[in-house]
């Protein structure tokens, strides 16, 4: 089935750089059942977060991506924890509008680039970052963010690689997110705190909507 996304709802994403500009925080979501995905995604949209990364860490991941892509207007749905070339094709078939990988081994990177979908490939070292830059990527995922040197490391990366922009993910909290977003080379952050497991299990969509609204307010429009 074709995704609902149109220019009348949310602007289409054509690159990883476009993904970074959708919201200050990309919710990184694990769902236990496909049925949880649609009301969860709608709560995020109501709260002002029009992007979601549904990971393949559960058996419900693929079905959840397809459900959100086909049923939730105004939501850009990406597939996270994509670790094999075969999964690249699976998430594309499910309707994912971008791909997020934790790393970038050659076969996975080639498959992701060949898919034509926007890609946020994971990198934690300058060699990995420069390898992705050689492949034509200027936006990427910095993972695991806190464990890989945190904000001081990523700030230092801006010296030799001023053209690169990042979505740091891993260990980021509501308290530290503003400090990450203050870095010139950070477009957004990834976090799981917008969709707490207990809130998802209980169907507490109002709580998720409130958390989304708080996250959306982390970066106010300028001008």
Short mmCIF file of C-alpha atoms in Angstrom, two decimals:
data_model
loop_
_atom_site.label_atom_id
_atom_site.label_comp_id
_atom_site.label_asym_id
_atom_site.label_seq_id
_atom_site.Cartn_x
_atom_site.Cartn_y
_atom_site.Cartn_z
CA UNK A 1 0.00 0.00 0.00
CA UNK A 2 1.19 3.51 -0.69
CA UNK A 3 1.98 5.87 2.19
CA UNK A 4 -0.50 8.64 2.93
CA UNK A 5 2.23 11.29 3.00
CA UNK A 6 1.55 14.13 0.59
CA UNK A 7 2.66 17.70 0.15
CA UNK A 8 -0.65 18.74 1.69
CA UNK A 9 0.23 17.06 4.99
CA UNK A 10 3.97 16.94 5.64
CA UNK A 11 6.65 17.97 3.16
CA UNK A 12 8.28 14.92 1.54
CA UNK A 13 11.79 14.00 2.63
CA UNK A 14 14.37 13.49 -0.08
CA UNK A 15 17.55 13.17 1.96
CA UNK A 16 18.85 12.54 5.44
CA UNK A 17 19.30 16.28 5.79
CA UNK A 18 15.55 16.73 5.28
CA UNK A 19 14.90 14.21 8.07
CA UNK A 20 17.05 16.23 10.48
CA UNK A 21 14.86 19.28 9.88
CA UNK A 22 11.49 17.64 10.65
CA UNK A 23 11.58 18.01 14.45
CA UNK A 24 14.01 18.66 17.30
CA UNK A 25 13.57 15.08 18.50
CA UNK A 26 13.02 11.90 16.50
CA UNK A 27 11.18 9.41 18.72
CA UNK A 28 12.94 6.03 18.66
CA UNK A 29 10.14 3.54 19.18
CA UNK A 30 9.85 -0.17 19.92
CA UNK A 31 6.30 -1.52 19.74
CA UNK A 32 5.20 -4.88 21.08
CA UNK A 33 2.15 -5.10 18.82
CA UNK A 34 1.19 -3.61 15.49
CA UNK A 35 -2.03 -2.32 17.04
CA UNK A 36 -0.08 0.10 19.24
CA UNK A 37 1.60 1.85 16.33
CA UNK A 38 -1.19 3.93 14.80
CA UNK A 39 -2.60 5.56 17.97
CA UNK A 40 0.94 6.15 19.20
CA UNK A 41 1.94 7.87 15.95
CA UNK A 42 -1.24 9.96 15.94
CA UNK A 43 -0.49 11.13 19.50
CA UNK A 44 2.98 12.25 18.38
CA UNK A 45 1.52 14.19 15.45
CA UNK A 46 -1.02 15.89 17.73
CA UNK A 47 1.86 16.90 19.99
CA UNK A 48 3.77 18.47 17.12
CA UNK A 49 6.24 15.71 16.27
CA UNK A 50 5.69 14.65 12.60
CA UNK A 51 8.43 12.01 12.47
CA UNK A 52 8.94 8.59 14.02
CA UNK A 53 11.65 5.93 13.86
CA UNK A 54 10.08 2.51 14.39
CA UNK A 55 12.83 0.03 15.09
CA UNK A 56 13.08 -3.57 13.98
CA UNK A 57 13.92 -4.65 17.53
CA UNK A 58 10.57 -6.41 17.83
CA UNK A 59 8.65 -8.75 15.57
CA UNK A 60 5.96 -6.08 15.25
CA UNK A 61 8.34 -3.56 13.71
CA UNK A 62 7.66 -4.18 10.02
CA UNK A 63 3.90 -4.35 10.46
CA UNK A 64 3.97 -1.20 12.57
CA UNK A 65 5.88 0.68 9.86
CA UNK A 66 3.33 -0.35 7.24
CA UNK A 67 0.39 0.58 9.47
CA UNK A 68 1.73 4.05 10.24
CA UNK A 69 2.77 4.68 6.63
CA UNK A 70 -0.71 3.87 5.36
CA UNK A 71 -2.94 5.15 8.15
CA UNK A 72 -1.35 8.17 9.87
CA UNK A 73 -1.66 11.40 7.95
CA UNK A 74 1.10 13.93 8.50
CA UNK A 75 3.64 11.43 9.87
CA UNK A 76 7.00 10.65 8.29
CA UNK A 77 7.83 7.09 9.30
CA UNK A 78 11.34 5.72 9.26
CA UNK A 79 12.74 2.27 9.95
CA UNK A 80 15.41 1.96 12.62
CA UNK A 81 17.87 -0.73 13.66
CA UNK A 82 18.19 -1.81 10.03
CA UNK A 83 21.23 -4.10 10.08
CA UNK A 84 21.10 -6.25 6.92
CA UNK A 85 20.65 -5.62 3.19
CA UNK A 86 17.58 -7.87 3.27
CA UNK A 87 15.94 -5.65 5.89
CA UNK A 88 16.50 -2.62 3.65
CA UNK A 89 14.20 -4.11 1.03
CA UNK A 90 11.70 -5.25 3.64
CA UNK A 91 11.29 -1.80 5.18
CA UNK A 92 11.06 -0.17 1.77
CA UNK A 93 8.28 -2.59 0.83
CA UNK A 94 6.54 -1.78 4.13
CA UNK A 95 6.43 1.91 3.25
CA UNK A 96 9.30 3.33 5.30
CA UNK A 97 10.20 6.84 4.18
CA UNK A 98 13.73 6.82 5.55
CA UNK A 99 16.22 4.33 6.95
CA UNK A 100 18.31 4.49 10.11
CA UNK A 101 21.22 2.10 10.68
CA UNK A 102 23.36 1.74 13.82
CA UNK A 103 26.48 1.36 11.68
CA UNK A 104 27.58 1.31 8.06
CA UNK A 105 29.30 -1.90 6.93
CA UNK A 106 29.84 -1.95 3.15
CA UNK A 107 27.01 -4.29 2.05
CA UNK A 108 24.44 -2.59 4.28
CA UNK A 109 25.52 0.87 3.18
CA UNK A 110 25.37 -0.12 -0.50
CA UNK A 111 21.89 -1.60 -0.12
CA UNK A 112 20.61 1.43 1.77
CA UNK A 113 21.99 3.86 -0.81
CA UNK A 114 20.62 1.75 -3.68
CA UNK A 115 17.14 1.80 -2.09
CA UNK A 116 16.76 5.47 -2.95
CA UNK A 117 15.38 6.19 0.53
CA UNK A 118 16.86 8.95 2.70
CA UNK A 119 19.45 7.45 5.01
CA UNK A 120 20.76 8.26 8.46
CA UNK A 121 23.66 5.83 8.75
CA UNK A 122 25.28 5.37 12.12
CA UNK A 123 28.83 6.54 12.77
CA UNK A 124 30.87 7.07 15.92
CA UNK A 125 34.41 7.69 14.64
CA UNK A 126 35.92 10.18 12.23
CA UNK A 127 36.86 7.35 9.86
CA UNK A 128 33.26 6.18 9.73
CA UNK A 129 32.01 9.73 9.27
CA UNK A 130 34.45 10.42 6.44
CA UNK A 131 33.56 7.11 4.79
CA UNK A 132 29.89 8.14 4.77
CA UNK A 133 30.85 11.57 3.47
CA UNK A 134 32.76 9.89 0.61
CA UNK A 135 29.52 8.05 -0.21
CA UNK A 136 27.76 11.40 -0.57
CA UNK A 137 26.11 11.65 2.85
CA UNK A 138 26.29 14.88 4.81
CA UNK A 139 23.69 13.93 7.44
CA UNK A 140 24.16 10.91 9.65
CA UNK A 141 23.40 9.35 13.02
CA UNK A 142 25.95 9.75 15.83
CA UNK A 143 25.59 6.54 17.83
CA UNK A 144 25.97 5.66 20.64
CA UNK A 145 26.16 9.36 21.41
CA UNK A 146 26.97 9.53 25.10
CA UNK A 147 29.18 6.43 25.10
CA UNK A 148 31.18 7.66 22.10
CA UNK A 149 32.48 10.85 23.67
CA UNK A 150 29.32 12.86 24.05
CA UNK A 151 28.99 16.53 23.20
CA UNK A 152 32.70 17.40 23.51
CA UNK A 153 33.57 14.79 20.89
CA UNK A 154 30.90 15.82 18.42
CA UNK A 155 31.76 19.47 18.90
CA UNK A 156 35.39 18.69 18.04
CA UNK A 157 34.29 16.84 14.89
CA UNK A 158 32.99 20.14 13.50
CA UNK A 159 36.58 21.32 13.09
CA UNK A 160 37.72 18.89 10.36
CA UNK A 161 34.18 18.13 9.12
CA UNK A 162 32.19 21.38 9.17
CA UNK A 163 29.89 20.17 6.38
CA UNK A 164 28.52 17.22 8.37
CA UNK A 165 25.31 17.32 10.42
CA UNK A 166 24.16 14.74 12.93
CA UNK A 167 21.28 13.17 14.80
CA UNK A 168 22.90 12.02 18.05
CA UNK A 169 21.12 9.01 19.58
CA UNK A 170 21.92 6.90 22.60
CA UNK A 171 21.77 8.02 26.21
CA UNK A 172 20.15 11.39 25.51
CA UNK A 173 17.54 12.58 27.98
CA UNK A 174 15.02 15.44 28.12
CA UNK A 175 17.50 17.23 30.38
CA UNK A 176 20.51 16.90 28.06
CA UNK A 177 18.69 17.26 24.72
CA UNK A 178 18.80 21.11 24.72
CA UNK A 179 22.58 21.01 25.20
CA UNK A 180 22.97 18.66 22.24
CA UNK A 181 20.68 20.81 20.10
CA UNK A 182 22.82 23.84 20.88
CA UNK A 183 25.72 22.33 18.89
CA UNK A 184 26.01 23.85 15.42
CA UNK A 185 26.43 20.43 13.74
CA UNK A 186 23.38 18.84 15.40
CA UNK A 187 20.11 18.96 13.46
CA UNK A 188 18.03 16.92 15.88
CA UNK A 189 18.41 14.21 18.49
CA UNK A 190 16.94 10.73 18.78
CA UNK A 191 15.31 9.58 21.98
CA UNK A 192 13.03 6.96 23.46
CA UNK A 193 11.65 9.09 26.29
CA UNK A 194 8.72 10.37 24.20
CA UNK A 195 7.14 6.91 24.15
CA UNK A 196 7.67 5.29 27.59
CA UNK A 197 6.97 1.57 27.59
CA UNK A 198 4.41 1.84 30.36
CA UNK A 199 2.49 4.58 28.55
CA UNK A 200 2.45 2.54 25.34
CA UNK A 201 1.37 -0.63 27.15
CA UNK A 202 -1.46 1.24 28.90
CA UNK A 203 -2.55 3.13 25.78
CA UNK A 204 -1.90 6.44 27.55
CA UNK A 205 -1.81 8.45 24.34
CA UNK A 206 -2.50 11.73 26.16
CA UNK A 207 0.77 11.33 28.05
CA UNK A 208 2.66 10.66 24.83
CA UNK A 209 1.04 13.69 23.21
CA UNK A 210 2.16 15.85 26.14
CA UNK A 211 5.72 14.52 25.95
CA UNK A 212 5.73 15.21 22.21
CA UNK A 213 4.60 18.79 22.79
CA UNK A 214 7.45 19.31 25.26
CA UNK A 215 9.93 17.91 22.74
CA UNK A 216 8.55 20.01 19.90
CA UNK A 217 9.08 23.13 22.01
CA UNK A 218 12.82 22.43 22.39
CA UNK A 219 13.49 24.35 19.22
CA UNK A 220 11.33 27.40 18.69
CA UNK A 221 11.11 28.96 15.22
CA UNK A 222 13.39 31.94 14.69
CA UNK A 223 12.59 35.19 13.01
#
